[in-house]
PDB file of C-alpha atoms in Angstrom:
ATOM      1  CA  MET A   5      44.718  37.439  44.840  1.00  0.00           C
ATOM      2  CA  ALA A   6      41.593  36.323  42.776  1.00  0.00           C
ATOM      3  CA  LYS A   7      39.228  33.806  44.162  1.00  0.00           C
ATOM      4  CA  SER A   8      38.558  30.678  42.089  1.00  0.00           C
ATOM      5  CA  PHE A   9      35.294  29.379  41.471  1.00  0.00           C
ATOM      6  CA  PRO A  10      34.113  26.593  43.865  1.00  0.00           C
ATOM      7  CA  SER A  11      34.173  23.283  41.903  1.00  0.00           C
ATOM      8  CA  HIS A  12      30.955  22.152  43.310  1.00  0.00           C
ATOM      9  CA  LEU A  13      28.872  24.918  41.772  1.00  0.00           C
ATOM     10  CA  LEU A  14      30.307  24.280  38.368  1.00  0.00           C
ATOM     11  CA  PRO A  15      27.847  21.304  37.386  1.00  0.00           C
ATOM     12  CA  ILE A  16      24.462  23.330  38.450  1.00  0.00           C
ATOM     13  CA  SER A  17      26.198  26.628  36.273  1.00  0.00           C
ATOM     14  CA  ILE A  18      26.194  24.670  33.405  1.00  0.00           C
ATOM     15  CA  ALA A  19      22.793  23.125  33.723  1.00  0.00           C
ATOM     16  CA  LEU A  20      21.371  26.428  34.063  1.00  0.00           C
ATOM     17  CA  CYS A  21      22.910  27.782  31.231  1.00  0.00           C
ATOM     18  CA  LEU A  22      22.021  24.503  29.116  1.00  0.00           C
ATOM     19  CA  SER A  23      18.401  24.728  29.985  1.00  0.00           C
ATOM     20  CA  SER A  24      18.318  28.792  29.371  1.00  0.00           C
ATOM     21  CA  PHE A  25      19.135  27.241  25.905  1.00  0.00           C
ATOM     22  CA  ILE A  26      16.973  24.736  25.586  1.00  0.00           C
ATOM     23  CA  SER A  27      14.194  26.915  26.660  1.00  0.00           C
ATOM     24  CA  ILE A  28      14.833  29.377  23.919  1.00  0.00           C
ATOM     25  CA  ALA A  29      15.141  27.031  21.209  1.00  0.00           C
ATOM     26  CA  ILE A  30      11.665  25.142  21.790  1.00  0.00           C
ATOM     27  CA  SER A  31      10.226  28.426  22.086  1.00  0.00           C
ATOM     28  CA  HIS A  32      11.305  29.509  18.903  1.00  0.00           C
ATOM     29  CA  SER A  33      10.458  26.262  17.152  1.00  0.00           C
ATOM     30  CA  THR A  34       6.880  25.902  18.890  1.00  0.00           C
ATOM     31  CA  PRO A  35       4.068  27.018  16.394  1.00  0.00           C
ATOM     32  CA  MET A  36       1.342  29.282  17.806  1.00  0.00           C
ATOM     33  CA  TYR A  37      -2.419  29.317  17.308  1.00  0.00           C
ATOM     34  CA  ALA A  38      -4.780  31.837  18.365  1.00  0.00           C
ATOM     35  CA  GLU A  39      -7.840  29.879  19.965  1.00  0.00           C
ATOM     36  CA  GLY A  40     -11.103  31.634  21.118  1.00  0.00           C
ATOM     37  CA  LYS A  41     -15.067  30.932  20.766  1.00  0.00           C
ATOM     38  CA  VAL A  42     -17.725  32.530  19.048  1.00  0.00           C
ATOM     39  CA  TYR A  43     -21.244  33.041  20.961  1.00  0.00           C
ATOM     40  CA  CYS A  44     -24.813  34.138  20.388  1.00  0.00           C
ATOM     41  CA  ASP A  45     -25.914  36.583  22.790  1.00  0.00           C
ATOM     42  CA  ASP A  46     -29.539  35.755  23.348  1.00  0.00           C
ATOM     43  CA  CYS A  47     -30.625  38.289  25.960  1.00  0.00           C
ATOM     44  CA  ARG A  48     -28.872  41.077  23.703  1.00  0.00           C
ATOM     45  CA  VAL A  49     -26.785  42.668  26.686  1.00  0.00           C
ATOM     46  CA  GLU A  50     -23.544  42.043  24.684  1.00  0.00           C
ATOM     47  CA  PHE A  51     -21.918  39.474  27.320  1.00  0.00           C
ATOM     48  CA  LEU A  52     -22.061  35.964  27.939  1.00  0.00           C
ATOM     49  CA  THR A  53     -25.068  34.634  29.963  1.00  0.00           C
ATOM     50  CA  LYS A  54     -26.404  31.187  30.825  1.00  0.00           C
ATOM     51  CA  LEU A  55     -28.540  31.466  28.103  1.00  0.00           C
ATOM     52  CA  SER A  56     -25.727  32.187  25.451  1.00  0.00           C
ATOM     53  CA  SER A  57     -25.082  29.589  23.108  1.00  0.00           C
ATOM     54  CA  PHE A  58     -21.422  28.908  21.209  1.00  0.00           C
ATOM     55  CA  ILE A  59     -22.424  28.932  17.396  1.00  0.00           C
ATOM     56  CA  PRO A  60     -20.638  26.270  15.086  1.00  0.00           C
ATOM     57  CA  GLY A  61     -19.704  27.145  11.191  1.00  0.00           C
ATOM     58  CA  SER A  62     -18.868  30.895  12.379  1.00  0.00           C
ATOM     59  CA  THR A  63     -16.127  32.946  10.141  1.00  0.00           C
ATOM     60  CA  VAL A  64     -13.531  34.633  11.790  1.00  0.00           C
ATOM     61  CA  LYS A  65      -9.921  36.204  10.604  1.00  0.00           C
ATOM     62  CA  LEU A  66      -6.769  37.034  12.182  1.00  0.00           C
ATOM     63  CA  GLU A  67      -4.987  40.013  11.205  1.00  0.00           C
ATOM     64  CA  CYS A  68      -1.586  41.242  12.455  1.00  0.00           C
ATOM     65  CA  ARG A  69      -0.445  44.758  11.464  1.00  0.00           C
ATOM     66  CA  SER A  70       2.797  46.940  12.054  1.00  0.00           C
ATOM     67  CA  ARG A  71       2.440  49.161  15.486  1.00  0.00           C
ATOM     68  CA  THR A  72       4.751  51.640  13.050  1.00  0.00           C
ATOM     69  CA  ASN A  73       2.734  52.045   9.582  1.00  0.00           C
ATOM     70  CA  ASN A  74       0.073  49.910  10.240  1.00  0.00           C
ATOM     71  CA  THR A  75       0.625  47.209   7.228  1.00  0.00           C
ATOM     72  CA  LEU A  76      -0.977  43.873   7.465  1.00  0.00           C
ATOM     73  CA  SER A  77       2.094  41.650   8.139  1.00  0.00           C
ATOM     74  CA  TYR A  78      -0.217  38.384   8.559  1.00  0.00           C
ATOM     75  CA  ALA A  79      -3.802  37.047   8.037  1.00  0.00           C
ATOM     76  CA  VAL A  80      -5.148  34.167   7.968  1.00  0.00           C
ATOM     77  CA  GLU A  81      -9.216  33.014   8.109  1.00  0.00           C
ATOM     78  CA  GLY A  82     -10.973  30.443   9.865  1.00  0.00           C
ATOM     79  CA  LYS A  83     -14.059  28.758  11.032  1.00  0.00           C
ATOM     80  CA  THR A  84     -15.599  27.847  14.487  1.00  0.00           C
ATOM     81  CA  ASP A  85     -16.036  24.088  15.097  1.00  0.00           C
ATOM     82  CA  GLU A  86     -19.263  22.135  15.922  1.00  0.00           C
ATOM     83  CA  VAL A  87     -18.800  23.675  19.620  1.00  0.00           C
ATOM     84  CA  GLY A  88     -18.168  27.009  18.513  1.00  0.00           C
ATOM     85  CA  VAL A  89     -14.303  27.280  18.982  1.00  0.00           C
ATOM     86  CA  TYR A  90     -11.406  28.499  16.283  1.00  0.00           C
ATOM     87  CA  ARG A  91      -7.854  27.658  16.347  1.00  0.00           C
ATOM     88  CA  LEU A  92      -6.425  29.728  13.608  1.00  0.00           C
ATOM     89  CA  PRO A  93      -2.552  28.813  12.880  1.00  0.00           C
ATOM     90  CA  VAL A  94       0.314  31.883  13.241  1.00  0.00           C
ATOM     91  CA  GLU A  95       3.256  31.941  10.887  1.00  0.00           C
ATOM     92  CA  GLY A  96       6.106  33.567  12.443  1.00  0.00           C
ATOM     93  CA  ASP A  97       6.563  35.885  15.423  1.00  0.00           C
ATOM     94  CA  HIS A  98       4.394  39.077  16.100  1.00  0.00           C
ATOM     95  CA  GLU A  99       5.946  40.787  18.770  1.00  0.00           C
ATOM     96  CA  GLU A 100       6.084  44.249  16.750  1.00  0.00           C
ATOM     97  CA  ASP A 101       2.375  43.947  15.672  1.00  0.00           C
ATOM     98  CA  ILE A 102      -1.024  44.792  16.779  1.00  0.00           C
ATOM     99  CA  CYS A 103      -2.920  41.391  15.861  1.00  0.00           C
ATOM    100  CA  GLU A 104      -6.535  40.945  16.305  1.00  0.00           C
ATOM    101  CA  VAL A 105      -9.245  38.246  15.940  1.00  0.00           C
ATOM    102  CA  LYS A 106     -12.615  39.902  13.936  1.00  0.00           C
ATOM    103  CA  LEU A 107     -15.893  38.447  13.098  1.00  0.00           C
ATOM    104  CA  ILE A 108     -16.842  37.969   9.477  1.00  0.00           C
ATOM    105  CA  LYS A 109     -20.028  35.987   9.461  1.00  0.00           C
ATOM    106  CA  SER A 110     -22.254  34.183  11.652  1.00  0.00           C
ATOM    107  CA  GLY A 111     -23.022  30.455  11.412  1.00  0.00           C
ATOM    108  CA  TRP A 112     -26.540  30.771  12.638  1.00  0.00           C
ATOM    109  CA  ALA A 113     -28.976  33.123  10.717  1.00  0.00           C
ATOM    110  CA  ASN A 114     -30.888  34.195  13.487  1.00  0.00           C
ATOM    111  CA  CYS A 115     -28.030  35.372  15.504  1.00  0.00           C
ATOM    112  CA  THR A 116     -26.039  38.012  13.058  1.00  0.00           C
ATOM    113  CA  GLU A 117     -25.851  41.332  14.721  1.00  0.00           C
ATOM    114  CA  ILE A 118     -22.996  42.757  15.717  1.00  0.00           C
ATOM    115  CA  PHE A 119     -22.387  44.142  19.312  1.00  0.00           C
ATOM    116  CA  ASN A 120     -23.058  47.968  19.412  1.00  0.00           C
ATOM    117  CA  SER A 121     -20.751  48.666  22.621  1.00  0.00           C
ATOM    118  CA  ARG A 122     -18.054  46.521  22.573  1.00  0.00           C
ATOM    119  CA  PRO A 123     -15.757  45.787  19.006  1.00  0.00           C
ATOM    120  CA  GLU A 124     -16.139  42.587  17.003  1.00  0.00           C
ATOM    121  CA  ASP A 125     -12.699  41.765  17.268  1.00  0.00           C
ATOM    122  CA  ALA A 126     -10.694  41.373  20.387  1.00  0.00           C
ATOM    123  CA  ARG A 127      -6.783  41.771  20.455  1.00  0.00           C
ATOM    124  CA  VAL A 128      -4.161  38.807  21.537  1.00  0.00           C
ATOM    125  CA  LEU A 129      -0.048  38.877  22.134  1.00  0.00           C
ATOM    126  CA  LEU A 130       0.903  36.505  19.151  1.00  0.00           C
ATOM    127  CA  THR A 131       4.986  36.219  20.058  1.00  0.00           C
ATOM    128  CA  ASN A 132       7.434  33.525  21.883  1.00  0.00           C
ATOM    129  CA  ASN A 133       9.038  36.319  23.546  1.00  0.00           C
ATOM    130  CA  VAL A 134       6.740  36.448  26.746  1.00  0.00           C
ATOM    131  CA  GLY A 135       7.307  33.245  28.601  1.00  0.00           C
ATOM    132  CA  VAL A 136       4.669  31.327  27.087  1.00  0.00           C
ATOM    133  CA  LEU A 137       5.500  28.205  26.356  1.00  0.00           C
ATOM    134  CA  GLN A 138       2.188  26.674  25.490  1.00  0.00           C
ATOM    135  CA  ALA A 139       1.363  26.899  21.816  1.00  0.00           C
ATOM    136  CA  SER A 140      -2.250  28.306  21.942  1.00  0.00           C
ATOM    137  CA  ARG A 141      -2.777  32.222  22.705  1.00  0.00           C
ATOM    138  CA  PHE A 142      -6.449  32.384  23.824  1.00  0.00           C
ATOM    139  CA  VAL A 143      -8.415  35.087  22.748  1.00  0.00           C
ATOM    140  CA  ASN A 144     -11.562  36.925  24.387  1.00  0.00           C
ATOM    141  CA  PRO A 145     -14.906  35.398  23.027  1.00  0.00           C
ATOM    142  CA  LEU A 146     -16.543  37.105  20.308  1.00  0.00           C
ATOM    143  CA  GLY A 147     -19.874  37.510  19.746  1.00  0.00           C
ATOM    144  CA  PHE A 148     -23.293  38.353  17.798  1.00  0.00           C
ATOM    145  CA  LYS A 149     -26.725  38.990  19.077  1.00  0.00           C
ATOM    146  CA  THR A 150     -30.102  37.980  18.458  1.00  0.00           C
ATOM    147  CA  SER A 151     -32.609  40.817  17.072  1.00  0.00           C
ATOM    148  CA  LEU A 152     -35.068  39.836  19.740  1.00  0.00           C
ATOM    149  CA  ALA A 153     -34.164  39.020  23.617  1.00  0.00           C
ATOM    150  CA  ASN A 154     -34.973  35.296  24.783  1.00  0.00           C
ATOM    151  CA  HIS A 155     -37.860  35.925  27.328  1.00  0.00           C
ATOM    152  CA  ALA A 156     -36.083  34.187  30.257  1.00  0.00           C
ATOM    153  CA  CYS A 157     -33.430  37.109  30.179  1.00  0.00           C
ATOM    154  CA  GLY A 158     -34.995  38.948  32.907  1.00  0.00           C
ATOM    155  CA  GLU A 159     -34.680  36.270  35.185  1.00  0.00           C
ATOM    156  CA  VAL A 160     -31.030  35.465  34.282  1.00  0.00           C
ATOM    157  CA  LEU A 161     -30.002  38.980  34.378  1.00  0.00           C
ATOM    158  CA  GLN A 162     -32.131  39.300  38.017  1.00  0.00           C
ATOM    159  CA  GLN A 163     -30.040  36.342  39.231  1.00  0.00           C
ATOM    160  CA  MET A 164     -26.538  37.845  37.620  1.00  0.00           C
ATOM    161  CA  GLY A 165     -27.715  40.891  40.022  1.00  0.00           C
ATOM    162  CA  PHE A 166     -28.109  43.101  36.890  1.00  0.00           C
ATOM    163  CA  ALA A 167     -32.111  43.298  36.834  1.00  0.00           C
ATOM    164  CA  ARG A 168     -35.137  43.570  39.404  1.00  0.00           C
ATOM    165  CA  ILE A 169     -38.200  42.328  38.138  1.00  0.00           C
ATOM    166  CA  PRO A 170     -40.983  43.613  40.572  1.00  0.00           C
TER     167      PRO A 170
END
């Protein structure tokens, strides 16, 4: 003889099903943004230090390319705001794409060199199918460097444990 479903569990089951449908609906209607910062590396070490500054007016470009044939599926360009932050709108879901934010132009004339050891772009996953409900997808900071290192860099790097000053 078949057992019947306990009636006291029916409201809980319905609530769980409804919450699943609601979260799916929300995730597919939520707009996404690729958000990050552009900085100036005053020490020429190609990573952030306390002497680094964020650069307003820098141009960045988001590109998404197909994993299978490398064709461009989405692109948008933008600039950093007064504190060096950019927020690029993302149209559509790019689960099957490789998306990267690339440096195009520095907002400062004295900080324009591209890094040697790290690329001038950063990958970002742009899909609603990863359990993230917030609109922003955060990108690693991207940077330019100055042509000459700041005189205070030795002390800063020593404090960080990267250099010893005799």
